[in-house]
Short mmCIF file of C-alpha atoms in Angstrom, two decimals:
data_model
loop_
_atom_site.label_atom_id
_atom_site.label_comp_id
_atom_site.label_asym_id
_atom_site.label_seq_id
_atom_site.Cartn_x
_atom_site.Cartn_y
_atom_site.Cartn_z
CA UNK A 19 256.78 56.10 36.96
CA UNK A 20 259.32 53.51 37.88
CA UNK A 21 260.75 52.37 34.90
CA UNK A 22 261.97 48.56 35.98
CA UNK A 23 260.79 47.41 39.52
CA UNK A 24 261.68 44.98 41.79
CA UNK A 25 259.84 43.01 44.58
CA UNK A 26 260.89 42.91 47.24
CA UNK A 27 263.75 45.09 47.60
CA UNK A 28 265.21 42.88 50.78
CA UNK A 29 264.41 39.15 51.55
CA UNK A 30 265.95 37.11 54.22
CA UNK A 31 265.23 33.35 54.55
CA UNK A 32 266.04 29.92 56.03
CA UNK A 33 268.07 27.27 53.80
CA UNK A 34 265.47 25.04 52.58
CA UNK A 35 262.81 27.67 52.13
CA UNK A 36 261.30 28.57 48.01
CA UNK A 37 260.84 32.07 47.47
CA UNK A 38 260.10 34.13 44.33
CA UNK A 39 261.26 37.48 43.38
CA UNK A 40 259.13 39.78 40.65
CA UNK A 41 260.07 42.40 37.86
CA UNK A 42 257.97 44.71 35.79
CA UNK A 43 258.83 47.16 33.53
CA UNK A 44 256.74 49.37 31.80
CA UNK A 45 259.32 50.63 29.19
CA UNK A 46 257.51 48.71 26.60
CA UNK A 47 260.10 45.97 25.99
CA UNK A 48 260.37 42.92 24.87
CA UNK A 49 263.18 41.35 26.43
CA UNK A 50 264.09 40.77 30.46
CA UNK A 51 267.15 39.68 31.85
CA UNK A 52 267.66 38.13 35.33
CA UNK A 53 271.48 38.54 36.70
CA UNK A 54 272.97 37.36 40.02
CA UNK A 55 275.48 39.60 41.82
CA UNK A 56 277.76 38.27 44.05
CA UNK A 57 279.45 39.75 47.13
CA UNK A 58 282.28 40.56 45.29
CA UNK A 59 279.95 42.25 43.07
CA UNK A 60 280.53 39.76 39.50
CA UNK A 61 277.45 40.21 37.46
CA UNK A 62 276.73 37.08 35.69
CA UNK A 63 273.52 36.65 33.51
CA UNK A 64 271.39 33.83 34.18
CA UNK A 65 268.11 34.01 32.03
CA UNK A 66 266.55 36.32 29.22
CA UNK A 67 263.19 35.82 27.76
CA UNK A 68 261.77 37.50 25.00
CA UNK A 69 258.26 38.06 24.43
CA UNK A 70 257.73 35.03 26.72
CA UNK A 71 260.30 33.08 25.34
CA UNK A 72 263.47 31.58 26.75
CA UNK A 73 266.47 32.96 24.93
CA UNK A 74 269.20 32.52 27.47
CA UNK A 75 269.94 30.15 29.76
CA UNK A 76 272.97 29.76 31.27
CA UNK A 77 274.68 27.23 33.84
CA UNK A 78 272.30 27.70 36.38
CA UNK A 79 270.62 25.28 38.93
CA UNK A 80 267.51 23.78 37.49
CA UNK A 81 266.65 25.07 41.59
CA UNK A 82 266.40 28.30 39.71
CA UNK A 83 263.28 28.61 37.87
CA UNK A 84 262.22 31.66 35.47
CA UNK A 85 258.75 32.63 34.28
CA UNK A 86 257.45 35.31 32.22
CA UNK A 87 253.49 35.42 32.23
CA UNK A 88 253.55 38.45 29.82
CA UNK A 89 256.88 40.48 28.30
CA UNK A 90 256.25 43.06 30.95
CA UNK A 91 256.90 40.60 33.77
CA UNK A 92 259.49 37.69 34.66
CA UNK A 93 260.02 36.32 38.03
CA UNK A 94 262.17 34.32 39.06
CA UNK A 95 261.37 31.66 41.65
CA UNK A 96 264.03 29.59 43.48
CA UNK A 97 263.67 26.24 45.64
CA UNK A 98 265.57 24.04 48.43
CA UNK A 99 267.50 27.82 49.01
CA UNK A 100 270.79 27.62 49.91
CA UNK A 101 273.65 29.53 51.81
CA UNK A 102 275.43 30.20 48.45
CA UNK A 103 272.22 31.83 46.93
CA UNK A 104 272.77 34.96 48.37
CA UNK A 105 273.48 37.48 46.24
CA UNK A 106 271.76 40.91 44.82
CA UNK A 107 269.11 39.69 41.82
CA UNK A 108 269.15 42.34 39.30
CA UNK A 109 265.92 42.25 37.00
CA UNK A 110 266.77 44.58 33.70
CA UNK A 111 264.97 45.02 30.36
CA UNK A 112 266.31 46.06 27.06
CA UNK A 113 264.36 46.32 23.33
CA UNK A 114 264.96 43.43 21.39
CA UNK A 115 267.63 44.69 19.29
CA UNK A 116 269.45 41.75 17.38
CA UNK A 117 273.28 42.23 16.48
CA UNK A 118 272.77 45.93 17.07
CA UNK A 119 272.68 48.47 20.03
CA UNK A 120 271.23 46.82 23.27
CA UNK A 121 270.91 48.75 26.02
CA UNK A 122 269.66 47.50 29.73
CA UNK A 123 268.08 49.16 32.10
CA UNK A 124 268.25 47.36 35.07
CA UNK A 125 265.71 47.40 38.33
CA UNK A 126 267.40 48.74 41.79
CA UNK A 127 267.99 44.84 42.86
CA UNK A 128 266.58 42.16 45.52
CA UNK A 129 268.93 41.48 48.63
CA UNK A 130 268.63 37.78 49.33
CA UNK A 131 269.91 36.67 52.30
CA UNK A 132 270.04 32.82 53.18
CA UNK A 133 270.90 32.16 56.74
CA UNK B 9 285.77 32.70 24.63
CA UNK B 10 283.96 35.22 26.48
CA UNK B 11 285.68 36.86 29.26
CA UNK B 12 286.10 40.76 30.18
CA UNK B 13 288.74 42.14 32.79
CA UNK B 14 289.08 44.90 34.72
CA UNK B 15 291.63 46.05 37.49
CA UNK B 16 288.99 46.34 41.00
CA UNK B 17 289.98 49.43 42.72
CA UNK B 18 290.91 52.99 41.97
CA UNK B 19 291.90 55.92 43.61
CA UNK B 20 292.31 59.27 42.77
CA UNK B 21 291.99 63.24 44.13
CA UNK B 22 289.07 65.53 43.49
CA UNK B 23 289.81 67.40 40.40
CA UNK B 24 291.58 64.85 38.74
CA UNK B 25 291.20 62.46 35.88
CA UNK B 26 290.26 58.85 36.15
CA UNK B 27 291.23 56.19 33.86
CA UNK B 28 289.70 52.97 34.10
CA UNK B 29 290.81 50.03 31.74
CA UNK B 30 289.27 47.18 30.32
CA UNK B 31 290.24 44.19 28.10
CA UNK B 32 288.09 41.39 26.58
CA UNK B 33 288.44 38.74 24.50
CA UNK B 34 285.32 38.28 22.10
CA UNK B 35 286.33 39.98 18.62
CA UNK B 36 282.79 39.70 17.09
CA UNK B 37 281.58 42.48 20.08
CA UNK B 38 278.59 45.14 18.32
CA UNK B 39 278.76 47.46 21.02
CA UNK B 40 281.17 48.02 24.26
CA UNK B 41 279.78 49.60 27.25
CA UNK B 42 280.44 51.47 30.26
CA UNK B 43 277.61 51.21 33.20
CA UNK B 44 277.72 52.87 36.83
CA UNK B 45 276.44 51.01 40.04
CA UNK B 46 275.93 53.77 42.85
CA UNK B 47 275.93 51.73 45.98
CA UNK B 48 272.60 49.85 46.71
CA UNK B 49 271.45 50.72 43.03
CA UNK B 50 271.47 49.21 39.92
CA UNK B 51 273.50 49.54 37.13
CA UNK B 52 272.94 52.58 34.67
CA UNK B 53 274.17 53.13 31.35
CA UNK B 54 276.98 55.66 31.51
CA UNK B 55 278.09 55.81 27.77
CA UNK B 56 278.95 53.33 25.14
CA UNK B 57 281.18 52.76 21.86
CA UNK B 58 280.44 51.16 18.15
CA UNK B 59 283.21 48.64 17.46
CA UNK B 60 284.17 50.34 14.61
CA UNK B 61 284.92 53.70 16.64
CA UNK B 62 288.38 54.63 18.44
CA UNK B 63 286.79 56.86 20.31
CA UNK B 64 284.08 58.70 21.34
CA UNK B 65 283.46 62.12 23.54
CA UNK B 66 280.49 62.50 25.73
CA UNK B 67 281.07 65.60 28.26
CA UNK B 68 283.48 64.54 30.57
CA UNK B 69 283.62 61.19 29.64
CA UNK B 70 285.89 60.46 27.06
CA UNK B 71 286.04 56.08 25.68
CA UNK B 72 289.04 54.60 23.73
CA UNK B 73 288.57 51.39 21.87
CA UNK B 74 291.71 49.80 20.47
CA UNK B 75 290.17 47.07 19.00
CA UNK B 76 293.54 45.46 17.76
CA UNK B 77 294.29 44.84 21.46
CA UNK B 78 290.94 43.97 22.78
CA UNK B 79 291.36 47.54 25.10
CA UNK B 80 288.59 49.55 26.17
CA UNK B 81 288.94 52.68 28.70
CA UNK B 82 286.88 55.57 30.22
CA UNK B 83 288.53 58.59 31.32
CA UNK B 84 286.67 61.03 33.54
CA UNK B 85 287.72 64.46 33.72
CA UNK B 86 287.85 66.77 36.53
CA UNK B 87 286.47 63.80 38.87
CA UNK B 88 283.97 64.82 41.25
CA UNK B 89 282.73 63.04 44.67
CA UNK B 90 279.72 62.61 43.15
CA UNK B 91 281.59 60.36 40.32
CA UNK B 92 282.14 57.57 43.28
CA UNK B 93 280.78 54.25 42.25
CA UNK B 94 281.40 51.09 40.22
CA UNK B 95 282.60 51.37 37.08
CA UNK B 96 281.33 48.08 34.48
CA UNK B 97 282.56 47.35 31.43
CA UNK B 98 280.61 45.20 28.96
CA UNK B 99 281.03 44.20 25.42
CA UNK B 100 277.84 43.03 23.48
CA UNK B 101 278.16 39.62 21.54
CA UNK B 102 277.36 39.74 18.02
CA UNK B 103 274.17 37.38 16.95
CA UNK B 104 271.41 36.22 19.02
CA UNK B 105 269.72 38.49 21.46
CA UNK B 106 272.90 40.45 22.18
CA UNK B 107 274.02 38.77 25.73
CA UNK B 108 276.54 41.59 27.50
CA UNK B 109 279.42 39.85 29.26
CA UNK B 110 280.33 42.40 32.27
CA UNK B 111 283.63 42.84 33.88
CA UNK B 112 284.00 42.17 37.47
CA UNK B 113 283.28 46.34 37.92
CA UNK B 114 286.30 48.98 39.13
CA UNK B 115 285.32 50.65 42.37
CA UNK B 116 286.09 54.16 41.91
CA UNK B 117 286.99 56.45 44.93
CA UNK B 118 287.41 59.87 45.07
CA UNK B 119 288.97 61.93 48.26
CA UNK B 120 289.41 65.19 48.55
#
């Protein structure tokens, strides 16, 4: 009864390479987050959809691209990977709560590794 | 502008209390938070203050807002090994779909 899940948990790849990452949650929410950890552990946001839709979207590669086939999913699929891609992907999830209490629970995370 | 700081390390002896600080910048924040990262886990919501509270009690955990000087802090009492982690702060921007703006996260350690 996993509550936001991540797949897969570790991924190591050539430069070059496209991968994808999934999330699901099955909290019932309607908004999803994708964040990028580095190794000195910042936690910036990069994307949010709600209900499908792209809410946030910040300075981020257009490499980088998000989809959300229904509000319980968004993946995140990235091309032409390169060495300063890797990071820990966080997925997390939150109710849409405008200009009021928002809190995220977040998946365990996706080790990418570019060598 | 949107920016949150935190100091990156702390130490302190089993039994003890921690204090970790925070500052940010963003005067229109709903809601400050405090989140844990165990290592290879994600984050998890630890506790969390309205802006228009100095302070709130939760167990052991005990949050200060000053909001005059953009200061948040956690305080953990009688820290335990067990309280070892990364500490985020995270302030909640007011309109829209609530973006959080995190801290760079306090590493918390705890020796006997």
């Amino acid at each position: 009864d996993t509550a936001v899940s991540q797949t897969p948990k570790y991924l190591v790849t050539q430069m070059g390479n496209d991968k994808s990452i999934k999330c699901e949650q099955n909290l019932g929410h309607d908004t999803m987050y994708w964040y990028k950890q580095d190794s000195k552990k910042f936690l910036k946001i990069m994307f949010s959809y709600n209900n499908k839709e792209l809410i946030i979207n910040e300075t981020v590669p257009n490499r980088f691209s998000p989809k959300s086939p229904d509000k319980a999913h968004l993946n995140l699929h990235i091309n032409s990977l390169e060495l300063g891609d890797s990071a820990v992907y966080f997925c997390a999830s939150s109710l849409k709560a405008p200009s009021s209490y928002n809190e995220q629970f977040f998946g365990p995370g996706t080790r990418l590794t570019v060598l | 502008g949107e920016d949150v700081e935190q100091s990156l390390f702390l130490s302190v002896r089993e039994g003890d209390s921690s204090v970790i600080n925070c500052t940010y910048t963003d005067s229109s924040s709903t809601y400050l938070y405090w989140y844990k990262q165990e290592p290879g886990a994600g984050l998890q919501l630890l506790t969390y203050i309205f802006s228009n509270m100095d302070m709130k009690q939760d167990q052991r955990l005990t949050v200060l807002l000053n909001k005059k000087d953009k200061h948040l802090s956690l305080r953990i009492a009688d820290t335990q090994t067990g309280d070892s982690a990364i500490y985020f702060c995270a302030e909640g921007l007011r309109g829209g779909y609530n973006k959080l703006i995190f801290g760079a996260g306090t590493r918390l350690a705890v020796h006997p």
